[in-house]
């Protein structure tokens, strides 16, 4: 039985216990003056991992809360309040103390829509007071990103906006007093949304901010993979995509996939069979499973790995069923074996393809009856040979079941005498009409454009075809002594099956103005027709039409346009930009200025060359300067390269990306560029020069994780030997091909133009 005295004692104990427990809405927080009790905090600090804390800033009517799920590396933050804007803010802030330089990165993976201007994102804040200086990068449900800031305590705010939707990556980076905001749709390619020079305390706060823009509701956002002061390579590659079976027999299955992306670089892939590792460290994007059981279903997946050892998520599984018929019939023997070229240390071979009842998988090349290598193509470059030495070569075809053909007829070839030159030039085609761009088909054909004639030409088996692949008609336009006409050319990565070619050319609009457009062609047996117009109304002029067109390692179409006589560099004006499209002409969702903008970078005077550095997939570009100050740039998504305000050495300005190197006191007029992947020049960047009438070999070095080019590492090649050189490309066999631009060019001397091959001599 509970007596009255016992009841009073029990009540007193309960009261005392309640006074010792934390009351909802109260917690201990840090302020500038020390530690005090703030009424607006709800969730205890224990709900968040150290060193994270939480505070509701500006006394919103509804207090927010936050939690962290370590299993999925995700913060969930709910906040209310009028806004993060004006002279005072109301928000829920999940933060940690921060000192010095660094960055915060987060993926805003979800956000509830309590108002079109509800905000969720990342923030760098000087104090925890409502009127503090701060810079933040926030996402809204209906109005895209906003990079906003308050530069004075109690001052008004400013912002820059761009359209996009979640899920989206956001990054704030602080270096000294400069804070930059970046956005991305994949966490790999970052677009520069804004930057600000702001003097704040060295010690401040960095974290996640949420406000509902609605005083009666909470807005909830989730933040994945939050990193503060991340250093080194901390993000894994994207998972491989588009797995497909290229050939299946009773005991084998060949698959291919689209390469993964990584912020530093993909190293290799691991392939799995029924969730068990089948092969690690596959360096290409194809693999053949062997030893399979006939008439059996398998699931194949692939994971990517970067150089730091980060492993991607698995690809979507590919289900494959082997056949129930055993293949015992070998392919026919290869025929027509011949040498297409040779050096002192290599011999290039080609032959006529074999046939097989199921399909030829590879060819094995033998040197003096010893296996020299294998290839799925009908050509191969045998290297590592001795100078002035005779070798006998044969080729055998092999199918997926492992059946090998009889050997081809033997071919005897004597290598050239020794030479110290890494390449030996030979003219492939002559008497051309201002050739402009080159690309290669998987079957060895060489396609190139002629600017003035509007023709696409082809070299097959070492000989120039007299009949053009296509001659453009109306509305194609070329003005003599101008820089317009038929310019860029690129073949689709799947050209062997879809035969798509992409070109960039000038044309006359219906109101008689000059413009440029990107067109997709369909090729069949060295004939092409227009298949689809991908983009029109690119600014055109007598000069500065840009026109270089390339397909990147991400299978996207990149091209540049100039900015002749126009000072407009806004995102609504398409001059002076580099663009990025999907191969069907649509705009990639991860473009730096949003899914409605084809723009990849801005501030270009007249971009002329595009090339990706092997191993890093960094994009480099060449650009004509005004009179001099020609540039080689490291092209990053969303960055501004200065024109028309800045060029050359005058670009160390806030928000402007300076060149890696520029011509000072001379004029290069750089055009096409390519990276060398083989031989003694491997890793070097080759830059063609028009005014300079030369090739420049540039050595790329690294400093603080970024590429650099020193003026001491420039080598000038073929000076005045071939005149103006327009484009250069490395062929799959390691040869280098370039075209001259002397006949019909506004600054040319009228000598016949050539397609020149630099044959490897290593």
XYZ file of C-alpha atoms in Angstrom:
762
model
C 0.000 0.000 0.000
C 1.345 3.442 -0.991
C 0.967 5.946 1.856
C 0.627 9.710 1.460
C 4.234 10.226 2.590
C 5.501 7.644 0.130
C 3.508 9.293 -2.684
C 5.081 12.681 -1.923
C 8.571 11.173 -1.852
C 7.982 9.435 -5.209
C 6.729 12.654 -6.768
C 9.805 14.496 -5.523
C 12.100 11.863 -7.038
C 10.342 12.084 -10.408
C 10.595 15.881 -10.341
C 14.309 15.740 -9.558
C 14.892 13.187 -12.320
C 13.104 15.387 -14.859
C 15.258 18.359 -13.937
C 18.367 16.301 -14.707
C 17.138 15.059 -18.104
C 17.664 17.221 -21.245
C 14.446 18.971 -22.194
C 13.398 18.803 -25.858
C 14.376 22.099 -27.419
C 17.371 22.713 -25.164
C 21.034 21.870 -25.758
C 24.463 23.256 -25.084
C 26.010 25.041 -28.075
C 29.058 27.097 -28.856
C 28.871 30.826 -29.471
C 31.485 33.493 -30.015
C 31.506 34.376 -26.307
C 31.673 30.844 -24.933
C 29.096 28.247 -23.932
C 25.480 29.149 -23.251
C 22.034 27.571 -23.336
C 20.100 28.125 -26.587
C 16.349 27.451 -26.637
C 16.166 26.810 -30.385
C 18.119 23.539 -30.446
C 16.124 20.299 -30.457
C 18.228 17.241 -31.294
C 20.967 16.322 -28.792
C 24.482 16.430 -30.164
C 24.732 12.682 -29.542
C 22.442 12.124 -32.555
C 25.301 13.231 -34.810
C 28.820 11.829 -35.110
C 31.700 13.862 -33.723
C 32.653 16.590 -34.546
C 29.226 17.443 -35.979
C 26.798 19.585 -33.954
C 23.421 21.162 -34.645
C 21.801 24.534 -34.036
C 18.580 26.192 -35.122
C 19.702 29.678 -36.079
C 17.430 32.717 -35.903
C 14.773 31.158 -33.607
C 12.452 29.589 -36.213
C 8.897 28.904 -34.991
C 9.433 25.167 -35.412
C 12.708 23.682 -34.260
C 14.505 21.368 -36.625
C 16.234 18.072 -36.049
C 18.950 15.947 -37.613
C 20.266 12.411 -37.656
C 23.015 10.382 -39.311
C 22.864 6.844 -40.698
C 26.418 5.441 -40.871
C 25.256 2.363 -42.795
C 24.520 4.496 -45.876
C 26.713 7.534 -45.000
C 23.695 9.856 -44.975
C 22.589 12.893 -42.953
C 18.874 13.671 -42.651
C 18.266 17.311 -41.716
C 14.902 18.976 -41.089
C 14.609 22.730 -40.748
C 12.059 25.530 -40.747
C 12.166 29.300 -40.921
C 11.439 32.300 -43.090
C 14.534 32.010 -45.292
C 18.302 32.206 -45.575
C 18.211 35.707 -47.000
C 17.955 39.403 -46.225
C 19.738 40.674 -43.143
C 18.886 37.752 -40.836
C 18.482 34.010 -41.366
C 16.244 31.260 -40.016
C 17.474 27.721 -40.580
C 18.647 24.481 -39.049
C 22.419 24.156 -39.284
C 24.401 20.911 -38.870
C 27.979 22.089 -38.569
C 31.495 21.573 -37.329
C 34.244 24.070 -36.473
C 36.614 24.771 -39.351
C 39.942 26.529 -39.669
C 41.952 27.511 -42.721
C 41.529 26.385 -46.314
C 39.620 23.370 -47.556
C 36.320 22.280 -49.028
C 32.991 20.690 -48.176
C 31.304 18.346 -50.648
C 27.845 16.777 -50.376
C 25.201 15.105 -52.494
C 21.741 16.599 -51.912
C 19.823 13.409 -52.635
C 16.320 14.545 -51.622
C 14.429 17.656 -50.519
C 10.788 18.185 -49.517
C 8.946 21.023 -51.212
C 7.477 23.256 -48.502
C 7.966 26.271 -50.775
C 9.507 26.929 -54.200
C 12.341 28.664 -52.349
C 12.881 26.142 -49.567
C 16.650 25.669 -49.428
C 19.007 22.793 -48.643
C 22.738 22.717 -49.179
C 26.138 23.558 -47.743
C 27.264 26.655 -45.875
C 30.434 28.350 -44.622
C 29.434 30.680 -41.758
C 31.553 33.048 -39.691
C 29.391 32.825 -36.528
C 26.239 31.059 -35.358
C 24.329 34.315 -35.085
C 21.395 34.961 -37.422
C 22.998 37.999 -39.101
C 26.442 36.456 -39.624
C 28.587 36.714 -42.737
C 28.333 33.517 -44.747
C 28.580 31.879 -48.157
C 26.354 29.001 -49.139
C 25.432 26.830 -52.103
C 21.815 25.753 -51.819
C 19.276 23.820 -53.848
C 15.609 24.816 -54.115
C 12.714 22.580 -55.189
C 11.685 24.741 -58.163
C 14.258 27.465 -58.714
C 17.508 25.568 -59.101
C 20.806 26.254 -57.372
C 21.679 29.506 -55.666
C 25.212 30.580 -54.730
C 24.514 33.309 -52.181
C 26.400 35.316 -49.615
C 26.283 38.022 -46.952
C 29.509 39.996 -47.016
C 28.919 42.130 -43.908
C 27.479 41.228 -40.519
C 23.845 42.374 -40.619
C 24.162 43.281 -44.291
C 21.900 42.310 -47.187
C 22.507 39.212 -49.294
C 23.283 38.593 -52.959
C 23.062 35.495 -55.107
C 23.758 33.835 -58.440
C 21.283 31.233 -59.693
C 21.259 28.383 -62.191
C 18.537 25.904 -63.097
C 18.872 22.287 -61.972
C 17.154 19.739 -59.771
C 18.202 17.216 -57.144
C 19.878 14.811 -56.791
C 22.863 17.076 -57.198
C 26.389 17.421 -55.873
C 27.488 20.707 -54.330
C 30.943 21.883 -53.280
C 32.265 24.988 -51.525
C 36.015 25.541 -51.628
C 37.908 28.096 -49.532
C 41.421 29.276 -50.417
C 42.407 32.296 -48.370
C 39.661 34.854 -48.810
C 38.365 33.341 -52.066
C 35.380 30.999 -51.825
C 34.133 29.168 -54.925
C 30.918 27.253 -55.461
C 30.702 24.207 -57.747
C 27.833 21.977 -58.846
C 27.798 18.569 -60.474
C 25.334 15.852 -61.415
C 27.810 13.017 -60.894
C 30.380 14.212 -58.357
C 33.097 14.013 -61.023
C 32.743 16.891 -63.474
C 32.316 20.159 -61.572
C 30.867 23.363 -62.985
C 31.909 26.685 -61.425
C 28.681 28.346 -60.258
C 30.185 31.377 -58.594
C 33.052 32.804 -56.562
C 33.511 35.503 -53.970
C 36.371 37.261 -52.225
C 35.271 37.618 -48.601
C 37.315 38.411 -45.511
C 36.137 36.113 -42.701
C 37.719 34.764 -39.554
C 40.259 31.998 -40.029
C 38.170 29.898 -37.611
C 34.538 29.568 -38.587
C 31.838 26.930 -39.165
C 31.098 24.667 -42.114
C 28.116 22.387 -42.587
C 24.654 21.554 -43.911
C 21.832 24.103 -43.977
C 18.060 23.591 -44.379
C 15.238 26.136 -44.277
C 11.606 25.593 -45.261
C 10.732 29.169 -46.346
C 7.539 28.319 -44.475
C 7.148 29.226 -40.788
C 4.596 26.494 -40.132
C 6.330 23.502 -41.749
C 9.594 21.615 -41.631
C 11.491 20.899 -44.827
C 13.567 17.715 -44.792
C 16.642 17.054 -46.917
C 19.040 14.128 -47.120
C 22.763 14.601 -47.698
C 24.918 11.704 -48.882
C 28.707 11.251 -48.839
C 29.437 14.502 -46.995
C 33.168 15.247 -46.945
C 34.917 18.107 -45.160
C 38.520 18.913 -46.111
C 38.607 15.866 -48.373
C 42.089 15.276 -49.741
C 43.379 12.903 -52.366
C 41.178 10.611 -54.405
C 38.251 9.795 -52.138
C 35.478 9.067 -54.641
C 35.062 5.783 -56.519
C 34.402 5.624 -60.258
C 30.878 5.446 -61.624
C 29.643 1.945 -62.297
C 30.190 0.556 -65.816
C 27.119 0.798 -68.040
C 25.671 -0.689 -71.238
C 26.914 -4.233 -70.690
C 26.238 -6.273 -73.793
C 27.240 -9.622 -75.225
C 29.234 -9.266 -78.431
C 29.529 -13.006 -79.104
C 28.321 -16.201 -77.428
C 29.201 -19.836 -78.089
C 28.633 -23.046 -76.171
C 31.633 -22.446 -73.883
C 32.457 -18.720 -74.206
C 30.831 -15.311 -73.966
C 32.400 -12.005 -74.960
C 31.032 -8.851 -73.342
C 31.718 -5.133 -73.652
C 30.712 -2.089 -71.620
C 30.873 1.685 -71.585
C 33.853 3.026 -69.657
C 33.343 4.380 -66.149
C 34.139 7.951 -65.138
C 36.352 9.014 -62.250
C 37.488 12.362 -60.873
C 41.139 11.248 -61.189
C 41.134 8.306 -63.567
C 39.878 4.732 -63.969
C 42.670 2.163 -63.606
C 40.992 -1.135 -64.481
C 37.915 -3.348 -64.056
C 36.950 -6.523 -62.200
C 34.555 -8.857 -64.008
C 32.215 -11.227 -62.165
C 30.330 -14.358 -63.099
C 27.291 -15.142 -60.930
C 28.631 -12.731 -58.259
C 32.004 -14.492 -58.102
C 35.157 -12.739 -59.290
C 36.163 -14.154 -62.682
C 39.040 -11.821 -63.555
C 40.618 -8.825 -61.814
C 42.513 -5.896 -63.322
C 41.009 -5.930 -66.833
C 42.441 -2.794 -68.458
C 40.073 -2.539 -71.434
C 36.278 -2.421 -71.747
C 35.883 -5.949 -73.165
C 36.310 -9.412 -71.731
C 35.747 -12.991 -72.862
C 34.528 -15.599 -70.365
C 35.788 -19.084 -71.213
C 35.186 -22.574 -69.882
C 31.421 -22.090 -69.667
C 28.865 -24.900 -69.771
C 26.709 -25.262 -72.909
C 23.029 -24.302 -72.719
C 23.497 -22.547 -69.363
C 22.400 -19.114 -68.120
C 24.966 -16.835 -66.456
C 24.834 -13.382 -64.860
C 27.794 -11.119 -65.566
C 28.656 -7.867 -63.764
C 31.601 -5.455 -63.857
C 33.134 -3.061 -61.291
C 35.590 -0.238 -61.968
C 38.633 0.628 -59.857
C 40.634 3.858 -59.755
C 44.336 4.319 -59.038
C 43.639 4.916 -55.329
C 41.883 1.553 -55.052
C 38.339 2.956 -54.814
C 35.884 0.465 -56.335
C 32.628 1.407 -58.037
C 29.224 -0.118 -57.542
C 28.561 -3.144 -59.708
C 27.066 -2.637 -63.127
C 23.560 -3.815 -63.849
C 23.780 -7.576 -64.439
C 23.879 -8.963 -67.962
C 22.105 -12.305 -68.404
C 23.621 -14.554 -71.072
C 22.743 -18.106 -72.105
C 25.370 -20.185 -73.883
C 24.456 -22.165 -76.967
C 23.942 -25.936 -76.939
C 25.951 -26.612 -80.098
C 29.664 -27.370 -79.979
C 31.741 -25.440 -82.533
C 34.485 -27.599 -84.016
C 34.928 -25.850 -87.372
C 37.994 -23.539 -87.630
C 37.979 -20.266 -89.590
C 39.453 -20.012 -93.072
C 43.091 -18.927 -93.328
C 43.744 -15.165 -93.672
C 44.787 -14.069 -97.173
C 46.498 -11.093 -98.767
C 49.065 -10.610 -96.018
C 51.195 -7.538 -96.799
C 53.287 -4.861 -95.120
C 51.729 -1.394 -95.212
C 54.843 0.281 -93.755
C 58.002 -0.408 -91.807
C 60.649 1.316 -89.697
C 63.964 0.259 -88.242
C 62.152 -1.427 -85.340
C 58.602 -2.171 -86.507
C 56.566 -3.646 -89.356
C 52.903 -2.801 -89.976
C 50.911 -5.738 -91.380
C 47.438 -6.021 -92.873
C 45.441 -8.868 -94.410
C 42.043 -9.893 -95.741
C 39.644 -11.132 -93.071
C 38.840 -14.805 -92.558
C 35.375 -16.347 -92.427
C 33.889 -18.706 -89.842
C 30.622 -20.575 -89.292
C 30.107 -18.774 -85.954
C 32.458 -15.829 -86.033
C 36.136 -14.935 -86.029
C 37.253 -13.764 -82.592
C 40.924 -12.806 -83.001
C 43.946 -13.110 -85.244
C 47.275 -14.393 -83.938
C 50.361 -12.857 -85.556
C 53.550 -14.896 -85.688
C 57.096 -13.590 -86.168
C 59.511 -16.316 -87.208
C 56.938 -18.867 -85.931
C 56.785 -17.158 -82.496
C 53.543 -15.471 -81.374
C 54.036 -11.687 -81.588
C 50.529 -10.623 -80.561
C 46.787 -10.925 -81.164
C 44.135 -8.513 -82.439
C 40.462 -8.577 -83.470
C 41.313 -6.216 -86.372
C 42.826 -7.067 -89.745
C 45.993 -5.077 -89.166
C 48.768 -5.176 -86.593
C 51.989 -3.320 -85.852
C 54.829 -5.664 -84.820
C 57.334 -3.726 -82.704
C 60.602 -4.411 -80.900
C 62.395 -5.567 -84.056
C 66.065 -5.180 -84.926
C 67.173 -2.713 -87.579
C 68.152 -3.940 -91.050
C 66.920 -7.478 -90.258
C 64.676 -9.848 -92.256
C 61.639 -11.405 -90.539
C 59.007 -13.929 -91.683
C 55.402 -13.229 -90.681
C 52.253 -15.383 -90.748
C 48.733 -14.881 -89.384
C 46.155 -17.375 -88.072
C 42.470 -16.738 -87.369
C 40.839 -18.046 -84.202
C 37.165 -18.377 -83.249
C 35.610 -18.137 -79.777
C 35.652 -21.892 -79.364
C 39.436 -21.791 -79.744
C 39.558 -23.335 -83.197
C 42.556 -21.948 -85.118
C 42.835 -21.660 -88.894
C 45.694 -22.692 -91.089
C 48.446 -20.100 -91.280
C 48.415 -17.485 -94.013
C 51.089 -17.503 -96.666
C 54.350 -16.281 -95.154
C 55.505 -12.702 -95.765
C 59.199 -11.780 -95.609
C 60.019 -8.166 -94.595
C 63.369 -6.492 -93.931
C 63.329 -3.614 -91.425
C 64.883 -0.256 -92.242
C 68.420 0.682 -91.233
C 68.771 2.296 -87.810
C 67.735 5.952 -87.448
C 67.700 8.360 -84.511
C 64.441 10.009 -85.632
C 61.405 8.678 -83.729
C 59.177 9.210 -86.781
C 59.778 9.161 -90.526
C 57.449 11.379 -92.598
C 55.718 10.151 -95.745
C 53.116 11.944 -97.883
C 49.869 9.962 -98.024
C 47.829 12.364 -100.198
C 48.713 15.525 -102.119
C 46.996 18.381 -104.013
C 44.256 18.739 -101.398
C 41.964 21.733 -100.975
C 42.497 23.178 -97.496
C 42.091 19.984 -95.428
C 40.885 20.751 -91.906
C 40.155 17.701 -89.698
C 41.108 13.998 -89.646
C 39.639 10.876 -88.048
C 40.065 7.106 -88.383
C 37.623 4.270 -88.945
C 38.129 0.946 -87.137
C 38.797 -0.740 -90.495
C 41.784 1.516 -91.180
C 40.161 4.084 -93.463
C 41.193 7.708 -92.965
C 38.475 10.363 -93.342
C 39.169 14.100 -93.559
C 37.319 17.311 -94.396
C 38.208 19.985 -96.957
C 37.138 23.375 -95.684
C 36.657 25.282 -98.928
C 35.134 22.558 -101.092
C 32.672 21.225 -98.495
C 33.908 17.702 -99.202
C 34.585 14.769 -96.906
C 37.368 12.631 -98.446
C 38.610 9.131 -97.625
C 41.919 7.292 -97.850
C 41.506 3.518 -98.152
C 44.384 1.039 -98.200
C 46.835 3.922 -98.375
C 45.232 5.544 -101.443
C 43.073 8.671 -101.690
C 39.697 7.972 -103.296
C 38.954 10.393 -106.127
C 35.222 10.399 -105.355
C 34.293 12.351 -102.194
C 32.322 10.670 -99.423
C 29.978 13.673 -99.574
C 30.014 17.163 -101.049
C 27.821 19.479 -99.007
C 25.164 21.472 -100.831
C 22.883 24.280 -99.718
C 22.814 25.716 -97.084
C 26.578 25.040 -96.802
C 28.509 28.293 -97.193
C 32.129 29.214 -97.686
C 33.543 32.687 -98.311
C 37.011 32.819 -99.932
C 39.798 33.980 -97.596
C 37.586 33.386 -94.565
C 37.769 30.928 -91.665
C 34.384 29.292 -92.248
C 33.325 26.305 -94.331
C 33.478 22.586 -93.616
C 35.503 22.306 -90.417
C 35.394 19.599 -87.726
C 34.938 15.848 -88.202
C 34.540 12.958 -85.738
C 33.515 9.339 -86.196
C 31.112 7.703 -83.778
C 32.711 5.324 -81.227
C 30.394 2.644 -82.668
C 31.135 3.585 -86.274
C 31.767 -0.062 -87.172
C 28.078 -0.809 -86.588
C 26.177 2.503 -86.959
C 28.457 4.338 -89.480
C 27.684 7.753 -87.969
C 29.995 10.689 -88.721
C 29.721 14.151 -87.174
C 30.704 17.367 -88.957
C 30.724 21.089 -88.142
C 30.163 23.562 -90.981
C 29.174 27.135 -91.820
C 25.898 27.857 -93.589
C 23.598 30.675 -94.684
C 20.414 31.184 -92.676
C 17.045 32.002 -94.235
C 17.678 35.705 -93.556
C 21.082 35.520 -95.334
C 23.272 35.530 -92.234
C 26.313 33.320 -91.638
C 25.955 30.716 -88.882
C 27.426 27.337 -87.972
C 25.833 23.995 -87.262
C 26.632 20.415 -86.208
C 25.334 17.621 -88.446
C 25.339 13.838 -88.206
C 26.072 11.894 -91.398
C 25.367 8.245 -92.211
C 28.143 6.508 -94.176
C 27.816 3.416 -96.367
C 30.589 2.091 -98.601
C 32.416 5.462 -98.725
C 29.220 7.400 -99.413
C 27.482 9.582 -96.832
C 24.167 11.372 -96.519
C 22.886 13.847 -93.935
C 21.141 11.897 -91.194
C 20.311 14.543 -88.573
C 21.030 18.174 -87.737
C 22.095 18.207 -84.087
C 22.587 21.925 -83.409
C 22.067 25.109 -85.433
C 22.402 28.885 -85.107
C 25.892 28.845 -83.625
C 27.306 32.346 -84.195
C 29.133 32.671 -87.508
C 31.366 35.319 -89.036
C 34.150 35.819 -91.525
C 36.623 34.748 -88.831
C 36.601 32.915 -85.490
C 34.101 30.163 -86.265
C 35.871 27.651 -84.036
C 34.810 24.317 -85.470
C 36.975 21.654 -83.823
C 34.776 18.675 -83.021
C 35.781 15.640 -80.923
C 34.161 12.776 -79.021
C 35.396 12.526 -75.449
C 36.128 9.466 -73.314
C 32.616 9.894 -71.868
C 31.143 9.322 -75.373
C 29.896 12.919 -75.536
C 30.307 15.287 -78.479
C 32.495 18.342 -77.773
C 32.983 21.334 -80.091
C 33.939 24.991 -79.885
C 32.739 28.263 -81.380
C 34.581 31.598 -81.535
C 33.611 35.070 -80.403
C 34.540 37.358 -83.306
C 33.881 41.050 -82.679
C 31.321 40.364 -79.952
C 31.823 41.400 -76.332
C 28.849 39.367 -75.067
C 29.980 36.468 -72.856
C 26.683 35.702 -71.131
C 25.349 32.162 -71.021
C 22.545 33.132 -73.410
C 25.063 34.008 -76.166
C 26.655 30.961 -77.804
C 29.817 32.609 -79.148
C 33.134 32.006 -77.385
C 32.062 28.700 -75.839
C 32.929 25.005 -75.840
C 29.846 22.780 -75.994
C 28.974 19.232 -74.916
C 26.126 17.153 -76.350
C 24.943 13.591 -76.316
C 25.573 11.842 -79.621
C 21.900 12.192 -80.565
C 22.042 15.973 -80.111
C 20.304 16.117 -76.735
C 21.895 17.910 -73.786
C 23.527 15.770 -71.066
C 21.892 16.123 -67.685
C 25.261 16.625 -65.985
C 26.349 19.621 -68.070
C 27.829 22.270 -65.775
C 25.223 24.948 -66.499
C 22.253 22.637 -66.165
C 20.338 20.176 -68.314
C 19.020 22.950 -70.576
C 22.424 24.377 -71.543
C 24.844 22.797 -74.058
C 27.669 25.023 -72.758
C 30.661 23.260 -71.194
C 33.064 26.207 -70.733
C 33.096 29.909 -71.588
C 35.358 32.902 -72.194
C 37.031 31.582 -75.368
C 38.232 33.845 -78.186
C 38.595 31.160 -80.863
C 39.070 27.569 -79.617
C 40.840 25.446 -82.233
C 41.984 22.146 -80.700
C 40.620 19.597 -78.233
C 42.414 16.559 -76.772
C 42.114 14.397 -73.644
C 45.197 13.450 -71.655
C 45.557 9.646 -71.464
C 45.257 8.248 -67.959
C 43.564 11.324 -66.493
C 40.877 12.183 -69.091
C 41.719 15.854 -68.587
C 40.548 17.985 -71.499
C 43.112 20.334 -73.076
C 42.311 23.044 -75.609
C 44.240 25.333 -77.932
C 43.046 28.881 -78.574
C 44.002 31.754 -80.850
C 44.930 34.935 -79.038
C 44.680 38.482 -80.309
C 47.814 39.129 -82.402
C 49.774 36.924 -80.003
C 48.962 35.465 -76.596
C 47.852 32.144 -78.099
C 46.853 29.759 -75.314
C 46.908 26.125 -74.248
C 44.192 25.644 -71.628
C 43.166 22.937 -69.187
C 39.426 22.875 -69.895
C 37.239 22.237 -66.856
C 33.432 22.178 -66.879
C 31.836 25.523 -66.116
C 35.083 27.498 -66.005
C 35.596 30.932 -67.548
C 38.760 31.447 -69.633
C 38.702 35.207 -69.739
C 37.805 36.491 -73.194
C 36.856 39.238 -74.013
C 38.189 40.891 -70.826
C 41.368 38.902 -70.288
C 43.833 36.769 -72.252
C 47.392 35.495 -72.041
C 49.170 36.463 -68.832
C 46.452 38.890 -67.728
C 44.128 36.190 -66.383
C 44.999 35.821 -62.710
C 41.624 37.302 -61.861
C 38.828 36.054 -59.562
C 36.657 33.585 -61.445
C 39.007 33.413 -64.454
C 41.048 30.322 -65.317
C 44.505 31.262 -66.633
C 46.146 29.262 -69.435
C 48.708 26.549 -68.813
C 50.996 28.392 -71.229
C 50.624 31.190 -73.759
C 52.669 32.605 -76.615
C 54.532 35.680 -75.433
C 56.239 37.908 -77.989
C 55.503 35.515 -80.852
C 52.486 34.053 -82.637
C 51.739 30.349 -82.890
C 48.148 30.389 -84.169
C 47.673 26.911 -82.634
C 45.123 24.631 -84.250
C 44.618 20.875 -83.856
C 46.236 19.099 -80.899
C 46.751 15.464 -79.893
C 48.399 13.490 -77.114
C 50.989 10.862 -78.032
C 50.485 7.478 -76.375
C 53.397 5.449 -77.777
C 57.137 5.709 -78.214
C 59.615 8.261 -76.827
C 57.035 11.068 -77.029
C 54.399 9.199 -75.011
C 52.479 11.613 -72.784
C 53.530 14.682 -74.775
C 51.056 17.109 -76.331
C 51.569 17.938 -80.016
C 50.234 21.314 -81.135
C 49.934 22.287 -84.800
C 50.781 25.886 -85.732
C 49.424 27.928 -88.628
C 51.301 31.216 -88.354
C 54.202 29.410 -86.659
C 54.407 26.838 -89.518
C 55.532 24.061 -87.194
C 54.581 21.433 -84.665
C 55.273 22.148 -81.002
C 55.885 19.166 -78.724
C 54.914 20.141 -75.187
C 55.913 18.152 -72.098
C 53.134 18.011 -69.493
C 54.233 18.027 -65.855
C 52.370 17.852 -62.554
C 52.370 20.358 -59.723
C 50.029 20.191 -56.735
C 47.852 17.681 -58.567
C 47.402 19.906 -61.609
C 48.973 19.900 -65.080
C 51.620 22.471 -65.961
C 53.578 23.337 -69.112
C 56.900 25.137 -68.906
C 58.325 27.248 -71.726
C 61.538 25.290 -71.145
C 59.760 22.088 -72.196
C 58.779 23.102 -75.741
C 60.300 21.396 -78.774
C 59.759 22.919 -82.223
C 59.427 20.381 -85.041
C 59.344 20.623 -88.869
C 59.790 24.401 -88.701
C 58.898 25.895 -92.134
C 59.131 22.440 -93.754
C 55.426 21.939 -94.488
C 54.103 25.485 -94.076
C 50.894 26.023 -92.118
C 49.853 22.871 -90.223
C 46.147 22.598 -89.377
C 45.387 19.303 -87.585
C 47.198 16.297 -86.127
C 45.842 12.977 -84.830
C 47.459 9.806 -83.528
C 46.295 6.665 -85.354
C 45.608 3.374 -83.563
C 48.893 1.927 -84.880
C 50.926 4.738 -83.280
C 51.404 6.729 -86.494
C 50.805 10.465 -86.456
C 48.877 12.104 -89.293
C 48.753 15.831 -89.973
C 47.338 18.071 -92.718
C 48.687 21.350 -94.067
C 46.711 24.532 -94.774
C 48.541 26.494 -97.486
C 46.312 26.386 -100.566
C 43.177 28.514 -100.283
C 43.868 29.684 -96.733
C 43.688 33.445 -96.150
C 47.343 33.499 -95.050
C 48.584 30.579 -97.148
C 51.158 30.758 -99.919
C 49.168 28.678 -102.410
C 51.362 25.556 -102.337
C 49.487 22.217 -102.596
C 48.170 20.869 -99.316
C 49.093 17.423 -98.038
C 48.089 14.646 -95.692
C 51.354 13.514 -94.066
C 51.968 10.385 -92.028
C 54.715 10.253 -89.403
C 55.652 6.581 -89.376
C 56.916 5.310 -86.005
C 60.591 4.405 -86.001
C 60.769 2.875 -82.531
